[in-house]
CSV table of C-alpha atoms and ligand atoms in Angstrom, one decimal:
chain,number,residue,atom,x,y,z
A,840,UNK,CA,-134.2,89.1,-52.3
A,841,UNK,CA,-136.8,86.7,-50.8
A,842,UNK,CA,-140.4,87.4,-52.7
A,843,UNK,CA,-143.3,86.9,-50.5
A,844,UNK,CA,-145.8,86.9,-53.7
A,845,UNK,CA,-144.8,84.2,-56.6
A,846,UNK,CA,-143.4,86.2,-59.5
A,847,UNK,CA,-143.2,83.3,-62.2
A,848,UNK,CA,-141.3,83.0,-65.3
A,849,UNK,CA,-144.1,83.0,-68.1
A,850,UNK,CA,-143.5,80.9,-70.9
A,851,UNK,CA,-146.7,82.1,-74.1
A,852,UNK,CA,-146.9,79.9,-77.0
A,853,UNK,CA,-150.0,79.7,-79.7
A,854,UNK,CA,-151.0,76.1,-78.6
A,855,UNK,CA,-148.6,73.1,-77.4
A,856,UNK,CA,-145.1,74.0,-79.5
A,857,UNK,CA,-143.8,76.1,-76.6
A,858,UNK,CA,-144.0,73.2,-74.2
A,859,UNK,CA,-140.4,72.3,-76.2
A,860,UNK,CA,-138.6,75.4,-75.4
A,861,UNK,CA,-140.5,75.0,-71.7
A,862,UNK,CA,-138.9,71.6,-71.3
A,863,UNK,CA,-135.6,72.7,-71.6
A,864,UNK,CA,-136.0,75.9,-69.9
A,865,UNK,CA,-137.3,73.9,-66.4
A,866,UNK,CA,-134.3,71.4,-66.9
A,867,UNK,CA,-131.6,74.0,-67.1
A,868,UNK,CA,-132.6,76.2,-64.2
A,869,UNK,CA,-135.7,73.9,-61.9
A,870,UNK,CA,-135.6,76.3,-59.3
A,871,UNK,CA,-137.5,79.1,-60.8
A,872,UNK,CA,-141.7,79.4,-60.6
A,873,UNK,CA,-143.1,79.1,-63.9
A,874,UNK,CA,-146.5,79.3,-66.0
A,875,UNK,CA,-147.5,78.3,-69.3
A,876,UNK,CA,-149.9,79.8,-70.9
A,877,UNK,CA,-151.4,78.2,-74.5
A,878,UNK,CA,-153.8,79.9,-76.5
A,879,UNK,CA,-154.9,76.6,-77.8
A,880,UNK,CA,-158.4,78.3,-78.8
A,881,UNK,CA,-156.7,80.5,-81.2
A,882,UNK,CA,-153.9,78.0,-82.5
A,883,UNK,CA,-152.4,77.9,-85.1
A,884,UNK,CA,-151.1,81.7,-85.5
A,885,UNK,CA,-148.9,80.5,-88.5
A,886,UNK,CA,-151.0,82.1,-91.0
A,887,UNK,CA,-152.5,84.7,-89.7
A,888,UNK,CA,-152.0,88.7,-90.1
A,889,UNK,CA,-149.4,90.9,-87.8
A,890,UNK,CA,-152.1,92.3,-86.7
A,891,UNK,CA,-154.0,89.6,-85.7
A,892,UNK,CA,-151.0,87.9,-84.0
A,893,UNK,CA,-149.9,91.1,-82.1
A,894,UNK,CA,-153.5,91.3,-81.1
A,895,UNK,CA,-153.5,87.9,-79.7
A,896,UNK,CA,-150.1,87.7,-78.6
A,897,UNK,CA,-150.2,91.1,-76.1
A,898,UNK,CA,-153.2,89.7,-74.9
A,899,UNK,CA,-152.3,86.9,-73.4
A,900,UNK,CA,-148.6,88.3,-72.8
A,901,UNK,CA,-151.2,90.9,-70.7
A,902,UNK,CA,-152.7,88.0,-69.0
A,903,UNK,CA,-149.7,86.3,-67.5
A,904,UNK,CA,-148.7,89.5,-65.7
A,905,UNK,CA,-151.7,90.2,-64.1
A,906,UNK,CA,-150.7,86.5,-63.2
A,907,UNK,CA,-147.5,88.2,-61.2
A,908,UNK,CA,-145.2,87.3,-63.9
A,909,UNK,CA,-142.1,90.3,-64.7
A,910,UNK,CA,-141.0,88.4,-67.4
A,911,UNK,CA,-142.6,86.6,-70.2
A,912,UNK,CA,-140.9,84.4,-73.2
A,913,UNK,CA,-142.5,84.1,-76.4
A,914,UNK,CA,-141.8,80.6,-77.0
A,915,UNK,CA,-143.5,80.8,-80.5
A,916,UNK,CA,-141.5,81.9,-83.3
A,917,UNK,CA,-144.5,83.4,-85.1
A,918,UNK,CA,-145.0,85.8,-82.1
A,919,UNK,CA,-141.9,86.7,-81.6
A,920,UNK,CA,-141.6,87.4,-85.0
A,921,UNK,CA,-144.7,89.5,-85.4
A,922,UNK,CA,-145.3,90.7,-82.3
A,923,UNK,CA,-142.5,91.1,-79.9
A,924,UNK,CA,-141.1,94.4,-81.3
A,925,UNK,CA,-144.3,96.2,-81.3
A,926,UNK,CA,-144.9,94.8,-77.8
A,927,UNK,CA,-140.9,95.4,-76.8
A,928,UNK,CA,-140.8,99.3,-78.3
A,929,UNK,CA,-144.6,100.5,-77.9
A,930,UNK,CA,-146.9,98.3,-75.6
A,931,UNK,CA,-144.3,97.8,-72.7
A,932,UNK,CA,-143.3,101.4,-72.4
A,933,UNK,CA,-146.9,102.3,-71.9
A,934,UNK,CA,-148.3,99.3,-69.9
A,935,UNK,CA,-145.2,98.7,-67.6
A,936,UNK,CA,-141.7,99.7,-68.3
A,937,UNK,CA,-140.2,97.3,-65.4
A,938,UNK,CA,-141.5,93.9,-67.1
A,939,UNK,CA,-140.1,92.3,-69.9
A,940,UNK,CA,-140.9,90.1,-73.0
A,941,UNK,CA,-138.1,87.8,-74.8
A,942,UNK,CA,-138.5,86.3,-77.9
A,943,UNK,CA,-136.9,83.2,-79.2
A,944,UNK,CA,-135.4,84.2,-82.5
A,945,UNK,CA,-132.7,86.4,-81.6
A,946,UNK,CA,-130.9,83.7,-79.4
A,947,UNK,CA,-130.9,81.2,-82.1
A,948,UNK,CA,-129.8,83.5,-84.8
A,949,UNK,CA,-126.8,85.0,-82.9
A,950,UNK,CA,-125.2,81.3,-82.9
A,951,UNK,CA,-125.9,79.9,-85.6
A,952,UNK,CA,-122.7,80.8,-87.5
A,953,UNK,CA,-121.2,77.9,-85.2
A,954,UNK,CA,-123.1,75.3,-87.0
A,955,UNK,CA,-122.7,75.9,-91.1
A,956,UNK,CA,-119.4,75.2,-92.3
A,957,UNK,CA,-120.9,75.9,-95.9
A,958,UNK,CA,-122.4,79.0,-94.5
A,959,UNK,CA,-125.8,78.3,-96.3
A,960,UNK,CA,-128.7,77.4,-93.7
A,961,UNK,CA,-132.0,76.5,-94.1
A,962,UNK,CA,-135.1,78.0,-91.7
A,963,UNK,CA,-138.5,75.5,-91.5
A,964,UNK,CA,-141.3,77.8,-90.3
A,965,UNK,CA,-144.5,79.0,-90.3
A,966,UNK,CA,-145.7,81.2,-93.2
A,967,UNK,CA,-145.7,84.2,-90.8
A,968,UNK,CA,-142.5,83.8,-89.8
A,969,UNK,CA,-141.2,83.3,-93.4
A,970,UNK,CA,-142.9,86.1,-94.9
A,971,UNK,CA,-141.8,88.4,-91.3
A,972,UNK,CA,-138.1,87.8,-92.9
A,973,UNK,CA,-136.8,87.6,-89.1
A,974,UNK,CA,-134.4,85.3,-89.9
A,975,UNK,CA,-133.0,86.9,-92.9
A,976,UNK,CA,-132.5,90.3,-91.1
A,977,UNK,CA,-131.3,89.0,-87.5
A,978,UNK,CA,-128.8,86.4,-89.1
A,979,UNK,CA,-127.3,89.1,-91.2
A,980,UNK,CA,-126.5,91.3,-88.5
A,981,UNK,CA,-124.0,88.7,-86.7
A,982,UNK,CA,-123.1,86.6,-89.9
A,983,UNK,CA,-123.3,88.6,-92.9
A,984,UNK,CA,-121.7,85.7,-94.6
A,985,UNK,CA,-124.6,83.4,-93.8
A,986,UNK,CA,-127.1,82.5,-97.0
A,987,UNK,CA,-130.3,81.9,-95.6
A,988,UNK,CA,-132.8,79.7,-97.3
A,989,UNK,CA,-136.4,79.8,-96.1
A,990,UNK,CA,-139.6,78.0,-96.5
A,991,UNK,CA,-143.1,77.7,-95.1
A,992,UNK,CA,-144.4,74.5,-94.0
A,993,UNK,CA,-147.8,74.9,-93.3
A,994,UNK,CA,-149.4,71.0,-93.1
A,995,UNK,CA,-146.8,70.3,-89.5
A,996,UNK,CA,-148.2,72.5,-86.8
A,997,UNK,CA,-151.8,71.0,-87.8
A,998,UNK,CA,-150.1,67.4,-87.9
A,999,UNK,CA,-148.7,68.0,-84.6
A,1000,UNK,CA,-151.6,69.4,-83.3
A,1001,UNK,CA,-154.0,67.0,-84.4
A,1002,UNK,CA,-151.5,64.3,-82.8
A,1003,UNK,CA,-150.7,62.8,-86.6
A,1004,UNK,CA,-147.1,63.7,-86.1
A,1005,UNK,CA,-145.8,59.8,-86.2
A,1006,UNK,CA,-148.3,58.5,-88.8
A,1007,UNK,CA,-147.3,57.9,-92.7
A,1008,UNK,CA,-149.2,61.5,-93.7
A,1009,UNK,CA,-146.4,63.1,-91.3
A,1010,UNK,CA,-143.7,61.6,-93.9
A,1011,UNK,CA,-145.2,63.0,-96.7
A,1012,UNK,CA,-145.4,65.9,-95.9
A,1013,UNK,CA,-142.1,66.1,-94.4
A,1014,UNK,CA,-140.2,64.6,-97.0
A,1015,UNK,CA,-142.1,67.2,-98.9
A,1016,UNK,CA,-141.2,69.9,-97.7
A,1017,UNK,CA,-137.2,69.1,-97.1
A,1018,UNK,CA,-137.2,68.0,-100.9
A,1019,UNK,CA,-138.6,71.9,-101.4
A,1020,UNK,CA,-136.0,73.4,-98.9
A,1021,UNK,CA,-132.7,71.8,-100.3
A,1022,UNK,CA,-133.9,72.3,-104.2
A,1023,UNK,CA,-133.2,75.9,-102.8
A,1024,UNK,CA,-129.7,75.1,-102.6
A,1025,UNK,CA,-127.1,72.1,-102.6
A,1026,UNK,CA,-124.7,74.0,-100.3
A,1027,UNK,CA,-127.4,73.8,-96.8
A,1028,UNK,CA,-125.4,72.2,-93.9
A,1029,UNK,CA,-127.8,73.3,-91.5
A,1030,UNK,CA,-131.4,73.3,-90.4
A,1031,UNK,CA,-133.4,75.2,-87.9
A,1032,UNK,CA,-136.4,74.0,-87.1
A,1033,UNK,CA,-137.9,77.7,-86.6
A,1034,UNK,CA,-141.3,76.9,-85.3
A,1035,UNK,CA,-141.6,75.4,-81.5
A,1036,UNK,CA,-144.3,72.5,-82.8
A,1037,UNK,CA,-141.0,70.9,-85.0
A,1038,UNK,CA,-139.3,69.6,-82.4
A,1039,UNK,CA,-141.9,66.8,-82.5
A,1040,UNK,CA,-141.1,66.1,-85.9
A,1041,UNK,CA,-137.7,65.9,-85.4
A,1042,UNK,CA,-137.0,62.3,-85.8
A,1043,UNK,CA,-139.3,61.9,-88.6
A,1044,UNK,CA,-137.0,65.1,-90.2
A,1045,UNK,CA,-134.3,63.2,-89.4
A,1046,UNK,CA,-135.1,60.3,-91.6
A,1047,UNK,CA,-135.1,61.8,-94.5
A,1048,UNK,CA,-132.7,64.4,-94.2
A,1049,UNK,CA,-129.1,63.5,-95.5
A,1050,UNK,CA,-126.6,62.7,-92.6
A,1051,UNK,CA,-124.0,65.3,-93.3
A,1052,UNK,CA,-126.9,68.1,-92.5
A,1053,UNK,CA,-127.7,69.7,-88.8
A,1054,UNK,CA,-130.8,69.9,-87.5
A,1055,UNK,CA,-131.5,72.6,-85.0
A,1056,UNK,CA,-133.9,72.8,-82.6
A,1057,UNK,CA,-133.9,75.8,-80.2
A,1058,UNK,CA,-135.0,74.6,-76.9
A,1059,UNK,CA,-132.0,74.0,-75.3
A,1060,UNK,CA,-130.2,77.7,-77.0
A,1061,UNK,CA,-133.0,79.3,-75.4
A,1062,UNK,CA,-132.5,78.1,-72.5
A,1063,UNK,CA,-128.9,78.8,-72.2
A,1064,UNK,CA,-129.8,82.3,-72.8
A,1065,UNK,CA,-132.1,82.9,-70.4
A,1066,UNK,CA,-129.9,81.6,-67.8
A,1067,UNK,CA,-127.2,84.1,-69.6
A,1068,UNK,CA,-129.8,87.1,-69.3
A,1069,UNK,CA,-130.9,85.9,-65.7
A,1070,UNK,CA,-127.0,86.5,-64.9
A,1071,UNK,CA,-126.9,89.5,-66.3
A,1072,UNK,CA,-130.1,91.3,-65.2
A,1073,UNK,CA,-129.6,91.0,-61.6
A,1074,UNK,CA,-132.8,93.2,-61.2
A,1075,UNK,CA,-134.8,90.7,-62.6
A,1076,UNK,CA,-133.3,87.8,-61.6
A,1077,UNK,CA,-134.3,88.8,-57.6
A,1078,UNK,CA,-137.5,89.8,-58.6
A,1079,UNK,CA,-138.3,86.4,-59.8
A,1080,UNK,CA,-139.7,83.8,-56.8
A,1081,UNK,CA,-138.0,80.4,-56.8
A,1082,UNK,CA,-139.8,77.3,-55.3
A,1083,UNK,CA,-140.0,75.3,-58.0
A,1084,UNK,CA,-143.6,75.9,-58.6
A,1085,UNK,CA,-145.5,75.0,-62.9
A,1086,UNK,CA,-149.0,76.0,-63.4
A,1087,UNK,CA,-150.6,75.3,-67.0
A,1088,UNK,CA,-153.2,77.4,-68.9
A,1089,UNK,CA,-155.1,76.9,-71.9
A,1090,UNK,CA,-157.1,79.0,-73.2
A,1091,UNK,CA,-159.4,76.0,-74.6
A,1092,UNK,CA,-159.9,72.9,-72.9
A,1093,UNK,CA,-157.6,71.6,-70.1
A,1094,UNK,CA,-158.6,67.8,-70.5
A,1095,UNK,CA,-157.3,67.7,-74.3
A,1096,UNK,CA,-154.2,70.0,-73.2
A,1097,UNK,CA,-153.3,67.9,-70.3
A,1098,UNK,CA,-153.3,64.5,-72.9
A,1099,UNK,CA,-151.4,66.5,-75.9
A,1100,UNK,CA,-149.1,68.2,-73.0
A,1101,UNK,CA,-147.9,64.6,-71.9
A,1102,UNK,CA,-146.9,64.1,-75.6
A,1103,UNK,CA,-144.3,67.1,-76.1
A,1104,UNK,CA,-143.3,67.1,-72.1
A,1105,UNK,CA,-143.1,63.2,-71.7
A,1106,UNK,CA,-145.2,63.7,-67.9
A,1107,UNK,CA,-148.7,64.1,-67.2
A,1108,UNK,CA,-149.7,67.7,-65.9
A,1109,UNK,CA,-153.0,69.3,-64.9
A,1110,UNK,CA,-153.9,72.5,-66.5
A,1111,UNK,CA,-156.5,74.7,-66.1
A,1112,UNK,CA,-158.8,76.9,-68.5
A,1113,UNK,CA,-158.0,80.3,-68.5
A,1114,UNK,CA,-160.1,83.1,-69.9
A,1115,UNK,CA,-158.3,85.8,-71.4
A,1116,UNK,CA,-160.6,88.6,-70.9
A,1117,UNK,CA,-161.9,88.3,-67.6
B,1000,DGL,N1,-145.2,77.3,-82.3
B,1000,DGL,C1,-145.4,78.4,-83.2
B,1000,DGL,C2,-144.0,78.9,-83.7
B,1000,DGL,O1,-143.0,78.6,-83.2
B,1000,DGL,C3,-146.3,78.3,-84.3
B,1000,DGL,C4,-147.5,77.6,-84.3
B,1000,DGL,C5,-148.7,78.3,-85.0
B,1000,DGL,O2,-148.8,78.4,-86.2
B,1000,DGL,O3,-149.5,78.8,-84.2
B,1000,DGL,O4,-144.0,79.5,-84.7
């Protein structure tokens, strides 16, 4: 079906971390229309209440489809985590039963039984998503088997945010918190890195994690599972317009996106300030 009106993909994160998951996503399947929407005004979302992150999140999930968009992915693990199943089971019936809203935790948690031999994995994340136990409850439905280790790491979104994430306090803190993860337990073969801001750290992770241990990052399994979903939701895959189109929205400002953007996309962009309640 040819769309006369752009339908985009929308891509939500709390601030810049989504721009990972984004990356991947435009790489895999280039043809689609997308927007990005930041709510760098309200970032970070990491410790905040499920209220207050359903609150925020339905807002601006609100926003991008008034933007023409049918379906939105919560690139944030916090969201999807504390929001997407209120939004999924009670907003969405009420405000539009024909769009839908993904999240990001369920496609990295129904694989990740092909990456632990030792079947003991460890989950870096926001408090929020720790404390949601999202990762606890959706690995044991496909791998029962699966011990899952946990812990909040609340100094790296700020580190990445505040563009620190390759200076000496970023190894601290990460050497930190991996020290804090694997006293959990000897037996962890593998790691996801469970917040979309991580993927930035990722090398500095790498460092000091020993070699024998994966490090996941989710970009690239989120991806692939769109594209599944695309090809098996027909319906929604024609209702979504295809010329290759990105538009960028922050809800703060679009000078200090654009610079921190270039960062996690490796390009320069040009966003635009978008206010959420107009
Ligand atoms: N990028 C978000 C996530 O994946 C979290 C950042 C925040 O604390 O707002 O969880």
């Amino acid at each position: 079906m040819q769309n006369n009106l752009a339908s985009p993909i929308g891509i939500f994160d709390s601030g810049y971390g989504g721009l990972t998951v984004f990356r991947e996503i435009e790489q895999l399947m280039p043809n689609y229309d997308y927007i990005y929407l930041g709510d760098n005004a309200r970032v970070p979302y990491g410790n905040r209440s499920f209220e207050t992150v359903h609150e925020f999140t339905w807002q601006c999930v609100k926003k991008l489809f008034k933007l023409g968009c049918p379906l939105v992915i919560l690139a944030c693990n916090t969201a999807s985590a504390k929001a997407l199943r209120t939004i999924q089971q009670r907003d969405l019936p009420d405000y539009d039963s024909n769009r839908r809203v993904l999240g990001v935790i369920r496609p990295t948690t129904e694989v990740i039984g092909e990456y632990t031999k030792t079947r003991h994995v460890g989950i870096f994340a926001t408090k929020g998503t720790v404390l949601s136990q999202s990762y606890v409850i959706e690995i044991e439905k496909f791998f029962p088997d699966i011990h899952v280790h946990q812990l909040a790491c609340p100094m790296w979104v700020p580190l990445v945010e505040n563009n620190e994430h390759l200076g000496p306090g970023a190894d601290y803190f990460v050497k930190k918190y991996i020290d804090e993860l694997l006293n959990q337990s000897p037996e962890i073969d593998a790691i996801i890195l469970a917040c979309t801001h991580y993927p930035l750290l990722r090398d500095k992770i790498q460092q000091y994690l020993p070699p024998h241990i994966r490090l996941i990052s989710q970009g690239q399994i989120v991806a692939q599972k769109l594209n599944d979903y695309l090809k098996r939701h027909t319906e929604m895959e024609a209702r979504l317009s295809q010329s290759g189109s990105h538009q960028f929205y922050t809800t703060d400002d679009p000078t200090d996106f654009d610079q921190k953007a270039a960062l996690f996309l490796g390009r320069t962009i040009s966003s635009s300030h978008l206010d959420l309640f107009i």
